[in-house]
Amino acid sequence: MIETYLLQNLVAFAEEKTLLRAAERLNVSQSALTRAMQKLEEEFDASLFYRVKNRIALNEAGEEAARRAKEILCLHDEMVLEVRKLDAANREISFASIAPAPIFELNPILKKLYPGVQIKSELKNTEDEIFSGLENGAYQFVISKTPRTDSLGDGYISKEYFKEGLKIFVPESHRLAGRKSIHLSDLAGETFLMLSELGFWAEIKKAKIPGAKFITQEQSETLKDLVDSSNLPTFVTDIAQNSKNFMTYEQKGRVAIPITDKEVNVTFYIVCKKENYAKLRAMFESV
């Protein structure tokens, strides 16, 4: 079998045309390159070069050998890249979610199910973003508000994960504190404290509450301090209130009122391509 470095030397010589330039490109001596060319002829058991005083040039057989060598090296590089990608995929699970709660709830499960595997998660604002990433291989699965099938119904696997409903979290002195439930439109004109990164939740709140103002914070701890010391309303969900994976606000002096609009009472689904299901089976079976 012809060694890879000999094929690389042949391709370099074919492209550079002279031993000097090819040797400089390969960072080897001319004598070493000359010996490599001689070894190639021995491997092929054929003459690959025209030899004239102080120079060599590829003959017809040499040109064909160089062309095939380039093809083989390209296939070699593709093989190495694909193997490395598969190896990385086996050591990493990446996913995206349309909302933060599925990330907080799922990360501990994944770490327990796949010890030693790096877990990467991203929060996105739209389903177009997460499904685009699923299609191009950036994510091995996604958390969406809708199940996913292709036109034949067999390209994806979807499983319902959990339901989540939004609530307004207001001081007991707030004008809405006595309500059992409310609509987003009832919150018109209010000023809210809110995290800046909330996935689809942020866009829904801004679009569906007329005249609302939002004071956003990037850090959850900072937001908690503001909520605990402020009279401004904020938002919670039923999942966040009852999960050990979430930071919770002080309940004293505030009430959580369910919001009834269908846009903020959602079901989340785990979606993956069928080709990824074998790797993710343990997760699908555990949720």
PDB file of N, CA and C in Angstrom, residues 36-117:
ATOM      1  N   ALA A  36      11.652  10.246  -2.447  1.00  0.00           N
ATOM      2  CA  ALA A  36      10.230   9.902  -2.390  1.00  0.00           C
ATOM      3  C   ALA A  36       9.686   9.616  -3.785  1.00  0.00           C
ATOM      4  N   MET A  37      10.141  10.403  -4.797  1.00  0.00           N
ATOM      5  CA  MET A  37       9.684  10.171  -6.161  1.00  0.00           C
ATOM      6  C   MET A  37      10.182   8.816  -6.673  1.00  0.00           C
ATOM      7  N   GLN A  38      11.398   8.473  -6.330  1.00  0.00           N
ATOM      8  CA  GLN A  38      11.950   7.185  -6.722  1.00  0.00           C
ATOM      9  C   GLN A  38      11.188   6.037  -6.066  1.00  0.00           C
ATOM     10  N   LYS A  39      10.840   6.217  -4.787  1.00  0.00           N
ATOM     11  CA  LYS A  39      10.087   5.185  -4.081  1.00  0.00           C
ATOM     12  C   LYS A  39       8.702   5.002  -4.697  1.00  0.00           C
ATOM     13  N   LEU A  40       8.093   6.118  -5.154  1.00  0.00           N
ATOM     14  CA  LEU A  40       6.791   6.030  -5.802  1.00  0.00           C
ATOM     15  C   LEU A  40       6.863   5.172  -7.062  1.00  0.00           C
ATOM     16  N   GLU A  41       7.903   5.381  -7.832  1.00  0.00           N
ATOM     17  CA  GLU A  41       8.055   4.570  -9.048  1.00  0.00           C
ATOM     18  C   GLU A  41       8.210   3.096  -8.691  1.00  0.00           C
ATOM     19  N   GLU A  42       8.916   2.815  -7.615  1.00  0.00           N
ATOM     20  CA  GLU A  42       9.053   1.431  -7.175  1.00  0.00           C
ATOM     21  C   GLU A  42       7.709   0.854  -6.751  1.00  0.00           C
ATOM     22  N   GLU A  43       6.907   1.680  -6.038  1.00  0.00           N
ATOM     23  CA  GLU A  43       5.592   1.220  -5.585  1.00  0.00           C
ATOM     24  C   GLU A  43       4.669   0.941  -6.770  1.00  0.00           C
ATOM     25  N   PHE A  44       4.705   1.827  -7.771  1.00  0.00           N
ATOM     26  CA  PHE A  44       3.866   1.640  -8.952  1.00  0.00           C
ATOM     27  C   PHE A  44       4.442   0.606  -9.920  1.00  0.00           C
ATOM     28  N   ASP A  45       5.757   0.358  -9.776  1.00  0.00           N
ATOM     29  CA  ASP A  45       6.462  -0.478 -10.744  1.00  0.00           C
ATOM     30  C   ASP A  45       6.255   0.078 -12.156  1.00  0.00           C
ATOM     31  N   ALA A  46       6.414   1.397 -12.258  1.00  0.00           N
ATOM     32  CA  ALA A  46       6.223   2.098 -13.531  1.00  0.00           C
ATOM     33  C   ALA A  46       7.027   3.387 -13.507  1.00  0.00           C
ATOM     34  N   SER A  47       7.388   3.868 -14.684  1.00  0.00           N
ATOM     35  CA  SER A  47       8.082   5.146 -14.803  1.00  0.00           C
ATOM     36  C   SER A  47       7.053   6.278 -14.761  1.00  0.00           C
ATOM     37  N   LEU A  48       7.300   7.258 -13.892  1.00  0.00           N
ATOM     38  CA  LEU A  48       6.358   8.376 -13.728  1.00  0.00           C
ATOM     39  C   LEU A  48       6.907   9.704 -14.254  1.00  0.00           C
ATOM     40  N   PHE A  49       8.192   9.737 -14.629  1.00  0.00           N
ATOM     41  CA  PHE A  49       8.837  11.013 -14.944  1.00  0.00           C
ATOM     42  C   PHE A  49       9.666  10.939 -16.225  1.00  0.00           C
ATOM     43  N   TYR A  50       9.701  12.114 -16.893  1.00  0.00           N
ATOM     44  CA  TYR A  50      10.725  12.346 -17.882  1.00  0.00           C
ATOM     45  C   TYR A  50      11.933  12.883 -17.128  1.00  0.00           C
ATOM     46  N   ARG A  51      13.102  12.383 -17.446  1.00  0.00           N
ATOM     47  CA  ARG A  51      14.300  12.861 -16.769  1.00  0.00           C
ATOM     48  C   ARG A  51      15.239  13.502 -17.781  1.00  0.00           C
ATOM     49  N   VAL A  52      15.528  14.764 -17.559  1.00  0.00           N
ATOM     50  CA  VAL A  52      16.520  15.490 -18.344  1.00  0.00           C
ATOM     51  C   VAL A  52      17.526  16.070 -17.366  1.00  0.00           C
ATOM     52  N   LYS A  53      18.572  16.663 -17.883  1.00  0.00           N
ATOM     53  CA  LYS A  53      19.637  17.157 -17.029  1.00  0.00           C
ATOM     54  C   LYS A  53      19.102  18.142 -15.979  1.00  0.00           C
ATOM     55  N   ASN A  54      19.342  17.830 -14.693  1.00  0.00           N
ATOM     56  CA  ASN A  54      19.019  18.702 -13.550  1.00  0.00           C
ATOM     57  C   ASN A  54      17.522  18.925 -13.318  1.00  0.00           C
ATOM     58  N   ARG A  55      16.670  18.149 -13.966  1.00  0.00           N
ATOM     59  CA  ARG A  55      15.235  18.328 -13.696  1.00  0.00           C
ATOM     60  C   ARG A  55      14.465  17.077 -14.082  1.00  0.00           C
ATOM     61  N   ILE A  56      13.270  16.956 -13.505  1.00  0.00           N
ATOM     62  CA  ILE A  56      12.352  15.890 -13.892  1.00  0.00           C
ATOM     63  C   ILE A  56      10.987  16.512 -14.159  1.00  0.00           C
ATOM     64  N   ALA A  57      10.175  15.817 -14.927  1.00  0.00           N
ATOM     65  CA  ALA A  57       8.808  16.251 -15.217  1.00  0.00           C
ATOM     66  C   ALA A  57       7.926  15.016 -15.320  1.00  0.00           C
ATOM     67  N   LEU A  58       6.658  15.175 -14.959  1.00  0.00           N
ATOM     68  CA  LEU A  58       5.738  14.042 -15.017  1.00  0.00           C
ATOM     69  C   LEU A  58       5.480  13.619 -16.455  1.00  0.00           C
ATOM     70  N   ASN A  59       5.541  12.320 -16.706  1.00  0.00           N
ATOM     71  CA  ASN A  59       5.098  11.816 -18.001  1.00  0.00           C
ATOM     72  C   ASN A  59       3.598  11.529 -17.933  1.00  0.00           C
ATOM     73  N   GLU A  60       3.041  10.908 -18.931  1.00  0.00           N
ATOM     74  CA  GLU A  60       1.593  10.675 -18.978  1.00  0.00           C
ATOM     75  C   GLU A  60       1.143   9.807 -17.803  1.00  0.00           C
ATOM     76  N   ALA A  61       1.920   8.779 -17.512  1.00  0.00           N
ATOM     77  CA  ALA A  61       1.568   7.924 -16.374  1.00  0.00           C
ATOM     78  C   ALA A  61       1.669   8.699 -15.061  1.00  0.00           C
ATOM     79  N   GLY A  62       2.690   9.577 -14.979  1.00  0.00           N
ATOM     80  CA  GLY A  62       2.854  10.386 -13.779  1.00  0.00           C
ATOM     81  C   GLY A  62       1.707  11.354 -13.578  1.00  0.00           C
ATOM     82  N   GLU A  63       1.231  11.951 -14.674  1.00  0.00           N
ATOM     83  CA  GLU A  63       0.086  12.874 -14.596  1.00  0.00           C
ATOM     84  C   GLU A  63      -1.158  12.145 -14.098  1.00  0.00           C
ATOM     85  N   GLU A  64      -1.366  10.924 -14.608  1.00  0.00           N
ATOM     86  CA  GLU A  64      -2.520  10.142 -14.153  1.00  0.00           C
ATOM     87  C   GLU A  64      -2.373   9.756 -12.687  1.00  0.00           C
ATOM     88  N   ALA A  65      -1.159   9.377 -12.287  1.00  0.00           N
ATOM     89  CA  ALA A  65      -0.923   9.019 -10.892  1.00  0.00           C
ATOM     90  C   ALA A  65      -1.172  10.209  -9.979  1.00  0.00           C
ATOM     91  N   ALA A  66      -0.741  11.401 -10.387  1.00  0.00           N
ATOM     92  CA  ALA A  66      -0.936  12.607  -9.579  1.00  0.00           C
ATOM     93  C   ALA A  66      -2.415  12.947  -9.459  1.00  0.00           C
ATOM     94  N   ARG A  67      -3.140  12.784 -10.570  1.00  0.00           N
ATOM     95  CA  ARG A  67      -4.585  13.079 -10.535  1.00  0.00           C
ATOM     96  C   ARG A  67      -5.293  12.135  -9.566  1.00  0.00           C
ATOM     97  N   ARG A  68      -4.974  10.826  -9.667  1.00  0.00           N
ATOM     98  CA  ARG A  68      -5.604   9.857  -8.773  1.00  0.00           C
ATOM     99  C   ARG A  68      -5.164  10.084  -7.320  1.00  0.00           C
ATOM    100  N   ALA A  69      -3.911  10.474  -7.137  1.00  0.00           N
ATOM    101  CA  ALA A  69      -3.417  10.735  -5.786  1.00  0.00           C
ATOM    102  C   ALA A  69      -4.190  11.874  -5.136  1.00  0.00           C
ATOM    103  N   LYS A  70      -4.493  12.901  -5.917  1.00  0.00           N
ATOM    104  CA  LYS A  70      -5.250  14.043  -5.380  1.00  0.00           C
ATOM    105  C   LYS A  70      -6.654  13.605  -4.963  1.00  0.00           C
ATOM    106  N   GLU A  71      -7.275  12.757  -5.782  1.00  0.00           N
ATOM    107  CA  GLU A  71      -8.604  12.249  -5.441  1.00  0.00           C
ATOM    108  C   GLU A  71      -8.557  11.427  -4.148  1.00  0.00           C
ATOM    109  N   ILE A  72      -7.536  10.581  -4.032  1.00  0.00           N
ATOM    110  CA  ILE A  72      -7.410   9.741  -2.843  1.00  0.00           C
ATOM    111  C   ILE A  72      -7.190  10.586  -1.591  1.00  0.00           C
ATOM    112  N   LEU A  73      -6.374  11.619  -1.711  1.00  0.00           N
ATOM    113  CA  LEU A  73      -6.107  12.489  -0.561  1.00  0.00           C
ATOM    114  C   LEU A  73      -7.366  13.248  -0.150  1.00  0.00           C
ATOM    115  N   CYS A  74      -8.172  13.651  -1.132  1.00  0.00           N
ATOM    116  CA  CYS A  74      -9.440  14.333  -0.805  1.00  0.00           C
ATOM    117  C   CYS A  74     -10.368  13.384  -0.055  1.00  0.00           C
ATOM    118  N   LEU A  75     -10.454  12.133  -0.523  1.00  0.00           N
ATOM    119  CA  LEU A  75     -11.282  11.145   0.162  1.00  0.00           C
ATOM    120  C   LEU A  75     -10.744  10.860   1.561  1.00  0.00           C
ATOM    121  N   HIS A  76      -9.429  10.838   1.664  1.00  0.00           N
ATOM    122  CA  HIS A  76      -8.805  10.628   2.978  1.00  0.00           C
ATOM    123  C   HIS A  76      -9.189  11.740   3.943  1.00  0.00           C
ATOM    124  N   ASP A  77      -9.113  12.990   3.475  1.00  0.00           N
ATOM    125  CA  ASP A  77      -9.454  14.131   4.333  1.00  0.00           C
ATOM    126  C   ASP A  77     -10.925  14.106   4.731  1.00  0.00           C
ATOM    127  N   GLU A  78     -11.786  13.740   3.768  1.00  0.00           N
ATOM    128  CA  GLU A  78     -13.218  13.644   4.066  1.00  0.00           C
ATOM    129  C   GLU A  78     -13.476  12.565   5.113  1.00  0.00           C
ATOM    130  N   MET A  79     -12.790  11.433   4.960  1.00  0.00           N
ATOM    131  CA  MET A  79     -12.946  10.338   5.911  1.00  0.00           C
ATOM    132  C   MET A  79     -12.544  10.771   7.316  1.00  0.00           C
ATOM    133  N   VAL A  80     -11.391  11.420   7.427  1.00  0.00           N
ATOM    134  CA  VAL A  80     -10.915  11.867   8.736  1.00  0.00           C
ATOM    135  C   VAL A  80     -11.895  12.852   9.351  1.00  0.00           C
ATOM    136  N   LEU A  81     -12.398  13.793   8.536  1.00  0.00           N
ATOM    137  CA  LEU A  81     -13.340  14.800   9.036  1.00  0.00           C
ATOM    138  C   LEU A  81     -14.616  14.147   9.545  1.00  0.00           C
ATOM    139  N   GLU A  82     -15.167  13.207   8.766  1.00  0.00           N
ATOM    140  CA  GLU A  82     -16.414  12.565   9.165  1.00  0.00           C
ATOM    141  C   GLU A  82     -16.236  11.727  10.425  1.00  0.00           C
ATOM    142  N   VAL A  83     -15.118  11.020  10.518  1.00  0.00           N
ATOM    143  CA  VAL A  83     -14.865  10.213  11.712  1.00  0.00           C
ATOM    144  C   VAL A  83     -14.733  11.108  12.939  1.00  0.00           C
ATOM    145  N   ARG A  84     -14.035  12.231  12.783  1.00  0.00           N
ATOM    146  CA  ARG A  84     -13.882  13.157  13.902  1.00  0.00           C
ATOM    147  C   ARG A  84     -15.222  13.754  14.308  1.00  0.00           C
ATOM    148  N   LYS A  85     -16.063  14.067  13.311  1.00  0.00           N
ATOM    149  CA  LYS A  85     -17.382  14.614  13.614  1.00  0.00           C
ATOM    150  C   LYS A  85     -18.227  13.604  14.383  1.00  0.00           C
ATOM    151  N   LEU A  86     -18.176  12.342  13.942  1.00  0.00           N
ATOM    152  CA  LEU A  86     -18.943  11.312  14.638  1.00  0.00           C
ATOM    153  C   LEU A  86     -18.420  11.097  16.050  1.00  0.00           C
ATOM    154  N   ASP A  87     -17.104  11.133  16.192  1.00  0.00           N
ATOM    155  CA  ASP A  87     -16.515  10.979  17.521  1.00  0.00           C
ATOM    156  C   ASP A  87     -16.940  12.120  18.434  1.00  0.00           C
ATOM    157  N   ALA A  88     -16.915  13.352  17.887  1.00  0.00           N
ATOM    158  CA  ALA A  88     -17.339  14.517  18.681  1.00  0.00           C
ATOM    159  C   ALA A  88     -18.816  14.413  19.050  1.00  0.00           C
ATOM    160  N   ALA A  89     -19.626  13.934  18.078  1.00  0.00           N
ATOM    161  CA  ALA A  89     -21.067  13.803  18.339  1.00  0.00           C
ATOM    162  C   ALA A  89     -21.329  12.808  19.454  1.00  0.00           C
ATOM    163  N   ASN A  90     -20.507  11.753  19.527  1.00  0.00           N
ATOM    164  CA  ASN A  90     -20.684  10.756  20.573  1.00  0.00           C
ATOM    165  C   ASN A  90     -20.242  11.268  21.940  1.00  0.00           C
ATOM    166  N   ARG A  91     -19.445  12.322  21.954  1.00  0.00           N
ATOM    167  CA  ARG A  91     -18.971  12.879  23.213  1.00  0.00           C
ATOM    168  C   ARG A  91     -19.696  14.171  23.566  1.00  0.00           C
ATOM    169  N   GLU A  92     -20.700  14.528  22.765  1.00  0.00           N
ATOM    170  CA  GLU A  92     -21.412  15.790  22.982  1.00  0.00           C
ATOM    171  C   GLU A  92     -22.875  15.636  22.588  1.00  0.00           C
ATOM    172  N   ILE A  93     -23.748  16.210  23.385  1.00  0.00           N
ATOM    173  CA  ILE A  93     -25.166  16.315  23.032  1.00  0.00           C
ATOM    174  C   ILE A  93     -25.516  17.796  23.019  1.00  0.00           C
ATOM    175  N   SER A  94     -25.986  18.265  21.887  1.00  0.00           N
ATOM    176  CA  SER A  94     -26.351  19.678  21.761  1.00  0.00           C
ATOM    177  C   SER A  94     -27.834  19.782  21.411  1.00  0.00           C
ATOM    178  N   PHE A  95     -28.501  20.727  22.062  1.00  0.00           N
ATOM    179  CA  PHE A  95     -29.918  20.929  21.762  1.00  0.00           C
ATOM    180  C   PHE A  95     -30.289  22.393  21.948  1.00  0.00           C
ATOM    181  N   ALA A  96     -31.422  22.763  21.383  1.00  0.00           N
ATOM    182  CA  ALA A  96     -31.940  24.124  21.526  1.00  0.00           C
ATOM    183  C   ALA A  96     -33.379  24.048  22.000  1.00  0.00           C
ATOM    184  N   SER A  97     -33.787  25.077  22.728  1.00  0.00           N
ATOM    185  CA  SER A  97     -35.147  25.131  23.260  1.00  0.00           C
ATOM    186  C   SER A  97     -35.771  26.480  22.976  1.00  0.00           C
ATOM    187  N   ILE A  98     -37.084  26.470  22.825  1.00  0.00           N
ATOM    188  CA  ILE A  98     -37.839  27.690  22.580  1.00  0.00           C
ATOM    189  C   ILE A  98     -38.131  28.445  23.871  1.00  0.00           C
ATOM    190  N   ALA A  99     -37.844  27.815  25.014  1.00  0.00           N
ATOM    191  CA  ALA A  99     -38.116  28.426  26.318  1.00  0.00           C
ATOM    192  C   ALA A  99     -37.091  27.924  27.328  1.00  0.00           C
ATOM    193  N   PRO A 100     -36.877  28.659  28.418  1.00  0.00           N
ATOM    194  CA  PRO A 100     -35.837  28.252  29.379  1.00  0.00           C
ATOM    195  C   PRO A 100     -36.184  27.053  30.245  1.00  0.00           C
ATOM    196  N   ALA A 101     -37.448  26.884  30.617  1.00  0.00           N
ATOM    197  CA  ALA A 101     -37.804  25.808  31.547  1.00  0.00           C
ATOM    198  C   ALA A 101     -37.372  24.426  31.070  1.00  0.00           C
ATOM    199  N   PRO A 102     -37.598  24.071  29.799  1.00  0.00           N
ATOM    200  CA  PRO A 102     -37.136  22.746  29.358  1.00  0.00           C
ATOM    201  C   PRO A 102     -35.632  22.547  29.505  1.00  0.00           C
ATOM    202  N   ILE A 103     -34.859  23.615  29.326  1.00  0.00           N
ATOM    203  CA  ILE A 103     -33.401  23.503  29.490  1.00  0.00           C
ATOM    204  C   ILE A 103     -33.062  23.207  30.951  1.00  0.00           C
ATOM    205  N   PHE A 104     -33.635  23.975  31.874  1.00  0.00           N
ATOM    206  CA  PHE A 104     -33.351  23.782  33.299  1.00  0.00           C
ATOM    207  C   PHE A 104     -33.799  22.404  33.777  1.00  0.00           C
ATOM    208  N   GLU A 105     -34.934  21.936  33.260  1.00  0.00           N
ATOM    209  CA  GLU A 105     -35.457  20.645  33.696  1.00  0.00           C
ATOM    210  C   GLU A 105     -34.699  19.480  33.074  1.00  0.00           C
ATOM    211  N   LEU A 106     -34.237  19.649  31.835  1.00  0.00           N
ATOM    212  CA  LEU A 106     -33.642  18.535  31.104  1.00  0.00           C
ATOM    213  C   LEU A 106     -32.151  18.360  31.365  1.00  0.00           C
ATOM    214  N   ASN A 107     -31.431  19.446  31.607  1.00  0.00           N
ATOM    215  CA  ASN A 107     -29.979  19.333  31.796  1.00  0.00           C
ATOM    216  C   ASN A 107     -29.583  18.326  32.887  1.00  0.00           C
ATOM    217  N   PRO A 108     -30.207  18.365  34.069  1.00  0.00           N
ATOM    218  CA  PRO A 108     -29.836  17.374  35.097  1.00  0.00           C
ATOM    219  C   PRO A 108     -30.113  15.935  34.657  1.00  0.00           C
ATOM    220  N   ILE A 109     -31.181  15.750  33.897  1.00  0.00           N
ATOM    221  CA  ILE A 109     -31.524  14.406  33.409  1.00  0.00           C
ATOM    222  C   ILE A 109     -30.460  13.912  32.436  1.00  0.00           C
ATOM    223  N   LEU A 110     -30.057  14.787  31.512  1.00  0.00           N
ATOM    224  CA  LEU A 110     -29.053  14.406  30.514  1.00  0.00           C
ATOM    225  C   LEU A 110     -27.718  14.086  31.168  1.00  0.00           C
ATOM    226  N   LYS A 111     -27.323  14.897  32.140  1.00  0.00           N
ATOM    227  CA  LYS A 111     -26.044  14.656  32.817  1.00  0.00           C
ATOM    228  C   LYS A 111     -26.043  13.315  33.550  1.00  0.00           C
ATOM    229  N   LYS A 112     -27.180  12.928  34.084  1.00  0.00           N
ATOM    230  CA  LYS A 112     -27.280  11.643  34.776  1.00  0.00           C
ATOM    231  C   LYS A 112     -27.299  10.482  33.781  1.00  0.00           C
ATOM    232  N   LEU A 113     -28.007  10.650  32.673  1.00  0.00           N
ATOM    233  CA  LEU A 113     -28.133   9.578  31.690  1.00  0.00           C
ATOM    234  C   LEU A 113     -26.868   9.373  30.866  1.00  0.00           C
ATOM    235  N   TYR A 114     -26.127  10.477  30.627  1.00  0.00           N
ATOM    236  CA  TYR A 114     -24.953  10.412  29.749  1.00  0.00           C
ATOM    237  C   TYR A 114     -23.721  10.943  30.477  1.00  0.00           C
ATOM    238  N   PRO A 115     -23.231  10.223  31.469  1.00  0.00           N
ATOM    239  CA  PRO A 115     -22.051  10.690  32.208  1.00  0.00           C
ATOM    240  C   PRO A 115     -20.837  10.778  31.285  1.00  0.00           C
ATOM    241  N   GLY A 116     -20.077  11.840  31.442  1.00  0.00           N
ATOM    242  CA  GLY A 116     -18.891  12.027  30.627  1.00  0.00           C
ATOM    243  C   GLY A 116     -19.151  12.683  29.293  1.00  0.00           C
ATOM    244  N   VAL A 117     -20.407  12.888  28.939  1.00  0.00           N
ATOM    245  CA  VAL A 117     -20.771  13.539  27.679  1.00  0.00           C
ATOM    246  C   VAL A 117     -21.020  15.018  27.940  1.00  0.00           C
TER     247      VAL A 117
END
